[in-house]
């Protein structure tokens, strides 16, 4: 029995309203995940089949957390012998937008001219595809940034060709020119990119109404989390699924819409009544995270945004301390003083490093902070560093596996053709690539064509033939029923036999780094498992999971006691007892670009999100000067600082002039003596 009495009145109303369109306006820290999971469990209790419930989130972490919570609330079926077990076959579908589309396309994509075993390209593979096209169409010596082209291609897919008006017109024109070539190049490799997953699903729904009808029949009750972050394509997908049965529940907060730069449209949430006039709106305003002082400051900031749904956060956690506003001479002093404050909290107040977070607008701001943390021997965790799956050795291994599953995937094949070295030089591969262009086939097909291979010298031809044999032989090993061989054992044996570990030790000048790379690869291989009949199918499942789970490394729980360094864009959904927001200067927040692009409201929302991460204390700082390219440039305070009510703020200068009370002084020294001893 789901106990709705544990919810507050507004949360309970949201959980009980299970039919028809519903908008749950969930302010920061108001317990929205709890409401969503209780709502799903309540729906099942009221007789709705779990298989007909779909919950869509934006990250794999959110989907996993929601699934775990729902599983705890739902009744368990009984196995023979009376032992309770989770009925996995009859559970609600809770996944990301991309995972949902993969599920749909794995069933129906053949209707669109693709094979069901399509591969999903990550960013590096997309970049390689763009580079390949540019090399074929660019004049000699002409240099174009493939990253800029790829970013525009993504924007075209998500927001139409009107997107990117401020981009260099020549770059934009080139992106328009190669868009069809890029699409054809991927299709030829039976590959799709992340944007394609949603767009192909929309195309499927438009061209094959029977596929849409089947999906509507299955997903009769749809919930979407973080609805303010949906883009145009995601909006269309949700509406295609729900416009007929109208059982749509969206959860979000327009005040936390901070991803407009990547296509998110806050209007999707603001204009809900336009599409569903009968919608029921439930506001969650009781905050369980922060003190009243922090929430009153957040409310005062965000009310200056005109186009928003009115709401006001409140808390029963007490008034708390005032917000500390600090001015520093430069960014180096700012970093040094903040580290000193963190250490004072640790020694005098027994605050652990992991309870502290430093938030900034841009990644570049972390450099002086990292330097000072290292000097003070303070452990820290920088969120947004190099992802585990971006490391060379991991990408090489993934390219190998993709090639075995689909040797016509040119991007993966070209990456590993000469890894380890096997006589297939860059010149050889360029000639094969040229031959594949001429014959409009994959590089692997060109390698198998005697008319192509006979144009090479004998030794090179033998190397090409040996590589083809190596690919086909490995494919043959993967396709029979797996038997006793596990996927992890196969992968470990394969890496060893190909000499890849030896290759890492050979090319890596630093022996420690070489062993670290080998350890990384072994750690990943150890996690490989599967239940499909063949190793090839298990490998396919593994690749799909890691490609869709690109945020896995970001989400990995950091168990060490360490200060968190994080950008304001990355901190949404997180909370910390003690928060330091640095660099509140005009040009950083709001960013200079926002004034040109007219996105000041989004910059204010970003400040609001940063403020509402704090649970107990909040310190905000700005500098009179900041170093750029080695030169100290003058800075002005952010205009957003004027929006903080004076009665909620304590200026650090004023505080430093006040004498410390005798009792406070005694307790501080006692705590420090205890910490030192």
XYZ file of C-alpha atoms in Angstrom:
677
model
C 0.000 0.000 0.000
C 1.446 3.378 -1.052
C 1.253 5.748 1.920
C 0.375 9.144 0.439
C 0.067 10.573 3.959
C 3.851 11.021 4.009
C 3.494 13.728 1.310
C 2.590 17.351 1.985
C -0.865 18.489 0.679
C 0.432 19.816 -2.668
C 2.633 16.763 -3.249
C -0.311 14.475 -2.467
C -2.586 16.338 -4.911
C 0.061 15.916 -7.638
C 0.402 12.176 -6.888
C -3.361 11.561 -6.848
C -4.117 13.384 -10.122
C -3.407 10.503 -12.497
C -5.702 11.043 -15.504
C -5.708 13.839 -18.048
C -3.004 16.487 -18.544
C -1.174 17.680 -15.406
C 1.576 20.260 -14.901
C 3.546 19.855 -11.672
C 5.468 23.091 -11.086
C 8.251 21.801 -8.851
C 10.471 24.525 -7.415
C 14.085 23.833 -6.401
C 14.366 21.339 -3.524
C 10.616 20.635 -3.287
C 10.853 16.818 -3.516
C 9.776 16.302 -7.113
C 11.425 12.867 -7.518
C 9.505 11.645 -4.471
C 6.265 12.951 -5.981
C 6.930 11.318 -9.373
C 7.730 7.918 -7.855
C 4.726 7.995 -5.484
C 2.503 9.028 -8.410
C 3.665 6.051 -10.511
C 3.164 3.622 -7.601
C -0.288 5.115 -6.922
C -1.237 4.635 -10.602
C -0.338 0.933 -10.391
C -2.282 0.609 -7.151
C -5.328 2.129 -8.872
C -5.258 -0.605 -11.529
C -3.190 0.933 -14.343
C -0.946 -1.714 -15.922
C 2.738 -0.913 -15.209
C 3.624 -1.750 -18.823
C 1.420 1.144 -19.977
C 3.338 3.727 -17.890
C 6.233 5.673 -19.408
C 8.507 8.002 -17.435
C 10.978 10.089 -19.447
C 14.009 11.845 -17.924
C 17.071 13.634 -19.281
C 19.902 11.668 -17.655
C 20.574 8.009 -17.037
C 21.298 8.838 -13.404
C 17.804 10.320 -12.929
C 16.217 7.338 -14.716
C 18.099 4.813 -12.556
C 17.285 6.645 -9.334
C 13.606 6.879 -10.277
C 13.456 3.203 -11.298
C 15.045 2.114 -8.003
C 12.602 4.208 -5.967
C 9.587 2.940 -7.922
C 10.746 -0.669 -7.504
C 10.816 -0.194 -3.716
C 7.243 1.137 -3.716
C 5.680 -1.400 -6.074
C 4.529 -4.804 -4.764
C 6.790 -7.739 -5.594
C 5.505 -10.888 -7.264
C 6.145 -14.287 -5.645
C 8.583 -16.796 -7.075
C 8.047 -20.567 -6.592
C 8.673 -21.310 -2.940
C 7.196 -18.014 -1.786
C 10.295 -15.827 -2.204
C 9.538 -12.233 -3.264
C 11.106 -10.999 -6.487
C 10.808 -7.917 -8.684
C 8.741 -8.614 -11.811
C 11.076 -6.971 -14.346
C 8.865 -7.863 -17.291
C 5.948 -5.896 -15.906
C 7.532 -2.699 -14.635
C 6.960 0.864 -15.811
C 9.339 2.046 -18.552
C 11.571 4.742 -17.062
C 14.306 5.971 -19.398
C 15.840 8.958 -21.198
C 14.467 10.432 -24.437
C 17.306 8.809 -26.372
C 16.823 5.398 -24.766
C 13.102 5.552 -25.525
C 13.805 6.274 -29.185
C 16.341 3.444 -29.395
C 13.666 1.047 -28.035
C 11.203 2.233 -30.674
C 13.725 2.221 -33.543
C 15.089 -1.255 -32.730
C 11.565 -2.511 -33.512
C 10.605 -0.273 -36.447
C 13.741 1.258 -38.068
C 13.694 -1.152 -41.031
C 10.662 0.802 -42.264
C 13.061 3.755 -42.736
C 15.683 1.813 -44.710
C 18.112 1.038 -41.867
C 19.041 -2.339 -40.421
C 18.015 -3.152 -36.851
C 21.664 -3.473 -35.754
C 22.364 0.243 -36.406
C 25.232 1.827 -34.443
C 25.058 5.134 -32.557
C 27.937 7.535 -33.246
C 29.382 9.510 -30.355
C 30.823 13.016 -30.771
C 34.316 11.912 -31.842
C 32.872 9.635 -34.532
C 30.585 12.430 -35.730
C 33.607 14.754 -35.923
C 35.516 12.143 -37.918
C 32.599 11.906 -40.376
C 32.545 15.712 -40.789
C 36.342 15.807 -41.282
C 36.065 13.111 -43.941
C 33.476 15.160 -45.865
C 35.474 18.387 -45.487
C 38.614 16.697 -46.828
C 36.682 15.666 -49.941
C 35.121 19.080 -50.700
C 37.588 21.660 -49.314
C 40.177 23.411 -51.448
C 43.851 22.690 -50.658
C 45.018 24.675 -47.646
C 41.477 25.661 -46.645
C 40.878 25.182 -42.907
C 37.441 24.827 -41.336
C 36.658 23.917 -37.731
C 34.760 20.584 -37.932
C 33.504 21.141 -34.377
C 31.742 24.364 -35.403
C 30.160 22.581 -38.377
C 28.986 19.682 -36.187
C 27.511 22.073 -33.603
C 25.501 23.794 -36.338
C 24.335 20.489 -37.814
C 23.009 19.571 -34.369
C 21.274 22.939 -34.030
C 19.684 22.543 -37.476
C 18.290 19.172 -36.404
C 16.968 20.412 -33.063
C 15.815 23.909 -33.892
C 15.634 24.346 -37.638
C 17.936 26.276 -39.981
C 17.030 29.632 -38.421
C 19.232 28.634 -35.474
C 22.712 30.100 -35.327
C 21.988 33.534 -36.805
C 25.028 34.982 -34.985
C 27.410 32.385 -36.466
C 29.900 33.272 -39.211
C 27.733 33.199 -42.402
C 30.392 31.267 -44.359
C 30.539 28.531 -41.691
C 26.746 28.394 -41.587
C 26.526 28.132 -45.398
C 29.075 25.310 -45.375
C 27.127 23.456 -42.670
C 23.943 23.726 -44.772
C 25.897 22.479 -47.791
C 27.271 19.342 -46.099
C 24.159 18.464 -44.055
C 22.854 15.986 -46.670
C 26.312 14.513 -47.266
C 26.689 13.976 -43.524
C 23.315 12.244 -43.323
C 24.193 10.011 -46.295
C 27.622 9.163 -44.843
C 26.047 7.952 -41.606
C 23.270 6.062 -43.403
C 25.874 4.284 -45.556
C 27.512 2.985 -42.352
C 24.109 2.004 -40.892
C 24.830 4.601 -38.192
C 22.828 7.349 -36.499
C 23.855 10.141 -34.138
C 22.093 11.271 -30.951
C 19.989 13.898 -32.721
C 18.911 11.320 -35.321
C 17.443 9.057 -32.641
C 14.614 11.510 -31.973
C 14.297 12.845 -35.533
C 14.104 9.349 -37.042
C 11.439 8.416 -34.491
C 9.424 11.501 -35.508
C 9.883 10.578 -39.169
C 8.733 7.042 -38.368
C 5.584 8.417 -36.696
C 4.851 10.732 -39.651
C 5.433 8.155 -42.381
C 4.111 5.045 -40.622
C 0.979 5.775 -38.571
C 0.737 2.117 -37.545
C 4.059 2.458 -35.643
C 2.752 5.559 -33.838
C -0.517 3.759 -33.011
C 1.436 0.837 -31.514
C 3.493 3.202 -29.335
C 0.375 5.097 -28.198
C -1.278 1.827 -27.297
C 1.717 0.761 -25.219
C 2.461 4.112 -23.532
C -1.004 5.229 -22.372
C 0.279 7.245 -19.406
C 3.300 9.471 -20.010
C 5.327 11.488 -17.492
C 8.158 13.848 -18.476
C 10.643 15.194 -15.930
C 12.527 18.528 -16.342
C 10.043 19.566 -19.025
C 11.513 23.086 -19.187
C 14.637 21.528 -20.754
C 12.838 19.957 -23.740
C 13.726 21.160 -27.231
C 11.495 21.365 -30.311
C 12.036 17.723 -31.371
C 11.419 16.342 -27.858
C 8.273 18.481 -27.596
C 6.963 16.988 -30.874
C 7.769 13.448 -29.691
C 5.857 13.891 -26.417
C 2.862 15.418 -28.176
C 2.781 12.706 -30.857
C 2.536 10.073 -28.106
C -0.040 11.864 -25.921
C -2.344 14.074 -28.010
C -4.875 11.253 -28.421
C -5.179 9.823 -24.883
C -4.052 13.126 -23.229
C -2.691 11.344 -20.150
C 0.406 13.544 -19.956
C 2.037 14.693 -16.738
C 4.954 17.117 -17.078
C 7.162 18.082 -14.155
C 9.421 21.102 -14.269
C 10.344 24.608 -13.198
C 10.580 27.454 -15.692
C 12.814 29.294 -13.187
C 15.458 26.587 -13.703
C 15.478 26.662 -17.522
C 19.195 27.260 -18.201
C 19.924 25.264 -21.366
C 18.573 27.561 -24.090
C 22.033 27.549 -25.711
C 21.587 23.866 -26.542
C 18.046 24.133 -27.866
C 15.868 23.943 -24.724
C 12.676 25.991 -25.073
C 11.152 27.242 -21.818
C 8.021 28.132 -23.839
C 7.195 24.398 -23.941
C 6.385 24.644 -20.215
C 5.025 28.205 -20.205
C 2.519 27.484 -23.003
C 1.070 24.194 -21.718
C -2.492 25.591 -21.620
C -2.250 26.397 -25.331
C -1.921 22.690 -26.178
C -3.925 21.272 -23.252
C -6.580 23.831 -22.200
C -7.973 21.411 -19.598
C -4.606 20.986 -17.838
C -4.454 20.899 -14.041
C -1.566 22.908 -12.515
C -0.122 21.903 -9.132
C 2.581 24.064 -7.504
C 5.202 22.587 -5.169
C 6.687 25.472 -3.180
C 7.761 23.983 0.166
C 11.541 23.612 -0.020
C 13.245 20.858 2.024
C 16.825 21.928 1.243
C 17.656 25.499 2.229
C 17.230 28.075 4.996
C 14.663 30.881 4.698
C 17.433 33.462 4.136
C 18.739 31.605 1.070
C 15.218 31.059 -0.306
C 14.151 34.681 0.245
C 17.236 35.798 -1.680
C 16.452 33.340 -4.503
C 12.816 34.547 -4.669
C 13.976 38.186 -4.805
C 16.355 37.430 -7.696
C 13.971 35.450 -9.888
C 10.956 37.756 -9.531
C 12.822 40.191 -11.829
C 12.158 37.814 -14.736
C 8.859 38.973 -16.238
C 7.848 35.919 -18.288
C 7.510 33.184 -15.678
C 4.939 31.210 -13.732
C 4.627 32.822 -10.305
C 5.815 30.747 -7.360
C 7.573 31.489 -4.077
C 9.758 28.974 -2.257
C 9.482 28.677 1.524
C 11.039 26.487 4.175
C 10.627 25.274 7.745
C 14.392 24.912 8.223
C 14.816 28.200 10.071
C 16.254 31.599 9.126
C 19.917 30.529 9.032
C 22.935 32.798 8.619
C 23.113 35.798 6.301
C 24.625 35.484 2.830
C 28.287 36.545 2.832
C 29.133 39.023 0.059
C 32.883 39.346 -0.487
C 34.966 41.635 -2.720
C 38.541 40.697 -3.621
C 41.403 42.496 -5.313
C 41.830 39.806 -8.000
C 40.972 36.196 -8.843
C 44.123 34.828 -7.190
C 43.232 36.522 -3.879
C 39.646 35.296 -4.258
C 40.854 31.703 -4.676
C 43.300 31.933 -1.756
C 40.717 33.409 0.642
C 38.006 30.901 -0.258
C 40.376 27.987 0.336
C 41.279 29.582 3.698
C 37.578 29.802 4.593
C 37.048 26.132 3.679
C 39.977 25.143 5.908
C 38.662 27.339 8.739
C 35.288 25.593 8.485
C 37.032 22.211 8.577
C 39.208 22.992 11.593
C 36.892 25.196 13.638
C 33.454 23.872 12.705
C 34.219 20.247 11.731
C 32.871 20.795 8.215
C 34.103 18.073 5.875
C 35.542 19.013 2.480
C 32.770 17.086 0.732
C 30.200 19.442 2.290
C 31.674 22.406 0.374
C 31.222 23.350 -3.275
C 32.687 26.160 -5.376
C 30.469 27.237 -8.278
C 31.595 29.305 -11.288
C 30.195 30.459 -14.641
C 33.001 29.241 -16.941
C 35.497 26.373 -16.764
C 38.440 28.787 -17.070
C 37.653 30.183 -13.608
C 38.701 26.916 -11.962
C 42.446 27.341 -12.674
C 43.414 29.744 -9.813
C 41.114 27.840 -7.437
C 42.744 24.511 -8.289
C 46.200 26.034 -7.757
C 45.292 27.280 -4.265
C 43.592 24.017 -3.292
C 46.725 22.101 -4.285
C 48.948 24.492 -2.334
C 46.819 23.917 0.780
C 46.717 20.126 0.209
C 42.925 20.252 0.004
C 41.429 17.376 -1.978
C 38.957 18.420 -4.666
C 36.789 16.902 -7.378
C 36.462 18.871 -10.626
C 33.221 17.921 -12.356
C 33.522 18.231 -16.106
C 37.106 16.952 -16.539
C 38.019 14.347 -19.138
C 35.416 11.605 -19.262
C 36.537 8.011 -18.786
C 35.037 7.171 -22.182
C 37.021 9.941 -23.895
C 40.345 8.291 -23.031
C 42.316 7.009 -26.001
C 42.582 3.399 -24.878
C 38.838 3.159 -24.185
C 37.919 4.741 -27.534
C 40.299 2.379 -29.348
C 38.706 -0.691 -27.752
C 35.178 0.559 -28.466
C 36.193 1.204 -32.096
C 37.420 -2.424 -32.338
C 34.121 -3.775 -31.047
C 32.082 -1.532 -33.344
C 34.138 -2.713 -36.310
C 33.492 -6.378 -35.491
C 29.741 -5.749 -35.284
C 29.659 -3.534 -38.362
C 32.860 -3.501 -40.480
C 31.212 -0.967 -42.812
C 31.426 1.630 -40.030
C 34.258 3.593 -41.676
C 34.944 5.845 -38.684
C 35.656 2.947 -36.323
C 37.555 0.894 -38.907
C 39.843 3.801 -39.852
C 40.634 4.392 -36.166
C 41.908 0.858 -35.491
C 43.130 -0.353 -38.904
C 46.757 0.183 -37.862
C 46.375 -0.244 -34.079
C 48.594 -1.993 -33.146
C 50.775 -1.320 -36.202
C 50.060 -3.915 -38.909
C 51.495 -2.335 -42.062
C 48.427 -0.206 -42.903
C 49.982 3.260 -42.983
C 48.068 6.550 -43.195
C 48.951 6.738 -46.898
C 47.513 3.241 -47.486
C 44.311 4.078 -45.620
C 43.929 7.372 -47.519
C 44.166 5.470 -50.828
C 41.574 2.951 -49.628
C 39.342 5.805 -48.479
C 39.678 7.403 -51.918
C 38.777 4.087 -53.573
C 35.689 3.811 -51.355
C 34.651 7.337 -52.405
C 35.036 6.479 -56.103
C 33.046 3.266 -55.794
C 30.535 4.685 -53.303
C 31.110 1.827 -50.898
C 32.561 1.345 -47.432
C 36.332 1.151 -46.854
C 35.929 -2.500 -45.781
C 34.197 -3.320 -49.080
C 37.059 -1.594 -50.924
C 39.587 -3.686 -48.948
C 37.859 -6.875 -50.156
C 37.769 -5.757 -53.809
C 40.659 -7.329 -55.871
C 40.405 -4.442 -58.371
C 41.398 -2.126 -55.510
C 43.937 -4.298 -53.658
C 45.919 -5.238 -56.814
C 46.869 -1.564 -57.198
C 48.995 -1.877 -54.002
C 52.470 -3.368 -53.642
C 52.614 -7.043 -52.641
C 53.502 -6.468 -48.962
C 50.759 -3.867 -48.495
C 48.225 -6.079 -50.270
C 49.067 -8.945 -47.888
C 48.587 -6.592 -44.903
C 45.145 -5.548 -46.235
C 44.125 -9.164 -46.795
C 45.377 -10.139 -43.313
C 43.318 -7.340 -41.751
C 40.161 -8.433 -43.598
C 40.771 -12.009 -42.450
C 41.301 -10.777 -38.859
C 37.925 -8.937 -38.891
C 35.987 -11.827 -40.446
C 37.600 -14.435 -38.185
C 36.749 -12.397 -35.056
C 33.180 -11.984 -36.310
C 32.929 -15.763 -36.716
C 34.098 -16.252 -33.104
C 31.436 -13.857 -31.827
C 28.420 -15.251 -33.637
C 27.991 -18.813 -32.305
C 26.082 -19.313 -29.032
C 28.325 -18.003 -26.231
C 28.418 -21.149 -24.098
C 30.866 -20.960 -21.192
C 32.825 -17.997 -22.634
C 31.861 -14.714 -20.949
C 32.025 -11.389 -22.756
C 34.594 -10.081 -20.245
C 36.851 -13.135 -20.792
C 36.568 -12.802 -24.573
C 37.476 -9.093 -24.406
C 40.463 -9.653 -22.092
C 41.802 -12.460 -24.337
C 41.240 -10.406 -27.484
C 43.140 -7.348 -26.180
C 46.040 -9.515 -25.049
C 46.243 -11.527 -28.287
C 46.168 -8.443 -30.527
C 49.147 -7.024 -28.632
C 47.293 -3.861 -27.642
C 48.657 -3.873 -24.067
C 52.197 -4.212 -25.454
C 51.441 -1.404 -27.915
C 50.383 0.923 -25.057
C 53.638 0.201 -23.228
C 55.602 0.853 -26.430
C 54.046 4.176 -27.485
C 53.545 5.672 -24.004
C 56.825 7.281 -22.931
C 55.762 7.443 -19.278
C 55.640 3.824 -17.926
C 53.274 4.871 -15.103
C 50.839 6.393 -17.592
C 51.028 3.259 -19.764
C 50.109 1.060 -16.775
C 47.314 3.494 -15.862
C 45.878 3.159 -19.391
C 46.096 -0.643 -19.192
C 44.375 -0.542 -15.796
C 41.585 1.664 -17.233
C 40.969 -0.831 -20.012
C 40.998 -3.829 -17.679
C 38.548 -2.087 -15.327
C 36.113 -1.479 -18.167
C 36.462 -4.987 -19.596
C 35.723 -6.450 -16.149
C 32.288 -4.788 -16.201
C 31.298 -6.368 -19.533
C 28.557 -8.938 -19.180
C 25.416 -9.953 -21.007
C 22.575 -12.425 -21.154
C 21.956 -12.543 -24.920
C 22.573 -15.913 -26.638
C 25.656 -14.884 -28.649
C 28.715 -12.821 -27.758
C 27.936 -10.565 -30.729
C 24.496 -9.730 -29.302
C 25.982 -9.208 -25.833
C 28.569 -6.884 -27.362
C 25.821 -4.981 -29.174
C 23.943 -4.477 -25.880
C 27.151 -3.326 -24.174
C 27.887 -0.743 -26.886
C 24.338 0.585 -26.821
C 24.476 1.036 -23.054
C 27.774 2.905 -22.963
C 26.872 5.103 -25.929
C 23.548 6.149 -24.408
C 25.065 6.352 -20.928
C 27.517 9.120 -21.850
C 26.924 10.912 -18.564
C 28.042 7.860 -16.560
C 31.439 9.249 -15.562
C 29.919 12.575 -14.477
C 27.488 10.689 -12.270
C 30.003 8.338 -10.660
C 29.654 8.895 -6.956
C 32.749 10.498 -5.525
C 33.272 8.657 -2.250
C 36.437 10.531 -1.241
C 36.177 13.521 1.095
C 36.805 16.314 -1.419
C 35.616 19.823 -2.261
C 33.424 19.944 -5.398
C 34.372 22.375 -8.176
C 31.556 22.721 -10.687
C 30.071 25.090 -13.262
C 26.649 26.605 -12.633
C 25.253 24.767 -15.664
C 26.408 21.403 -14.270
C 25.176 21.919 -10.703
C 21.422 21.727 -11.366
C 19.855 18.944 -9.306
C 22.714 18.896 -6.769
C 22.889 20.312 -3.242
C 25.685 21.159 -0.802
C 25.637 22.373 2.816
C 28.174 25.160 2.112
C 28.315 26.908 -1.270
C 30.778 29.502 -2.600
C 29.701 31.285 -5.810
C 32.741 33.008 -7.344
C 33.229 35.574 -10.095
C 29.891 37.424 -9.819
C 31.069 40.062 -12.279
C 29.488 41.806 -15.213
C 30.639 39.921 -18.309
C 30.865 36.580 -16.478
C 27.355 36.513 -14.974
C 25.540 37.826 -16.866
C 27.887 36.689 -19.616
C 28.854 39.300 -22.205
C 27.256 37.169 -24.911
C 23.849 37.264 -23.196
C 23.486 41.011 -23.805
C 24.053 40.518 -27.543
C 21.775 37.469 -27.791
C 19.052 38.839 -25.494
C 19.280 35.997 -22.986
C 19.574 38.002 -19.752
C 16.571 36.156 -18.281
C 18.383 32.838 -18.691
C 21.507 34.260 -17.020
C 19.353 35.352 -14.063
C 17.880 31.845 -13.903
C 21.441 30.489 -13.839
C 22.208 32.684 -10.794
C 18.960 31.483 -9.189
C 19.953 27.833 -9.748
C 23.385 28.475 -8.201
C 21.891 30.156 -5.117
C 19.355 27.360 -4.537
C 22.106 24.701 -4.348
C 23.062 25.967 -0.864
C 21.574 24.254 2.183
C 23.130 26.052 5.187
C 25.569 28.800 4.160
C 26.135 30.795 0.996
C 29.094 33.048 0.149
C 29.153 35.123 -3.057
C 32.286 36.901 -4.274
C 33.497 39.166 -7.052
C 36.849 40.721 -7.971
C 38.060 44.217 -8.788
C 40.387 42.685 -11.374
C 40.745 39.338 -13.142
C 43.687 37.942 -15.105
C 43.193 37.246 -18.774
C 46.107 36.088 -20.947
C 48.457 37.098 -18.114
C 47.118 40.665 -17.907
C 45.053 41.965 -14.976
C 41.875 43.553 -16.361
C 39.410 45.660 -14.311
C 36.013 44.097 -13.443
C 32.632 45.475 -12.423
C 30.244 43.738 -9.992
C 27.356 41.820 -11.565
C 24.126 43.847 -11.777
C 22.418 40.780 -10.262
C 24.060 41.583 -6.910
C 21.801 44.644 -6.609
C 18.805 42.294 -6.648
C 19.848 40.692 -3.339
C 17.832 42.265 -0.463
C 20.242 44.208 1.755
C 18.795 42.742 4.959
C 19.780 39.215 3.835
C 23.401 40.083 3.038
C 26.449 40.617 5.230
C 29.433 42.310 3.600
C 32.704 40.646 4.587
C 34.404 43.988 5.353
C 31.652 44.917 7.828
C 31.852 41.512 9.491
C 35.631 41.684 9.904
C 35.327 44.918 11.929
C 32.970 43.367 14.490
C 34.620 41.928 17.628
C 34.115 38.201 18.210
C 32.006 37.435 21.282
C 33.996 35.891 24.165
C 31.989 32.648 24.250
C 32.212 32.249 20.450
C 35.962 32.776 20.597
C 36.377 30.156 23.326
C 34.326 27.535 21.454
C 36.236 28.178 18.208
C 39.625 27.717 19.879
C 38.391 24.592 21.691
C 37.240 23.079 18.404
C 40.543 23.932 16.709
C 42.588 22.447 19.595
C 40.532 19.242 19.384
C 40.965 19.033 15.612
C 44.748 19.529 15.864
C 45.136 17.006 18.699
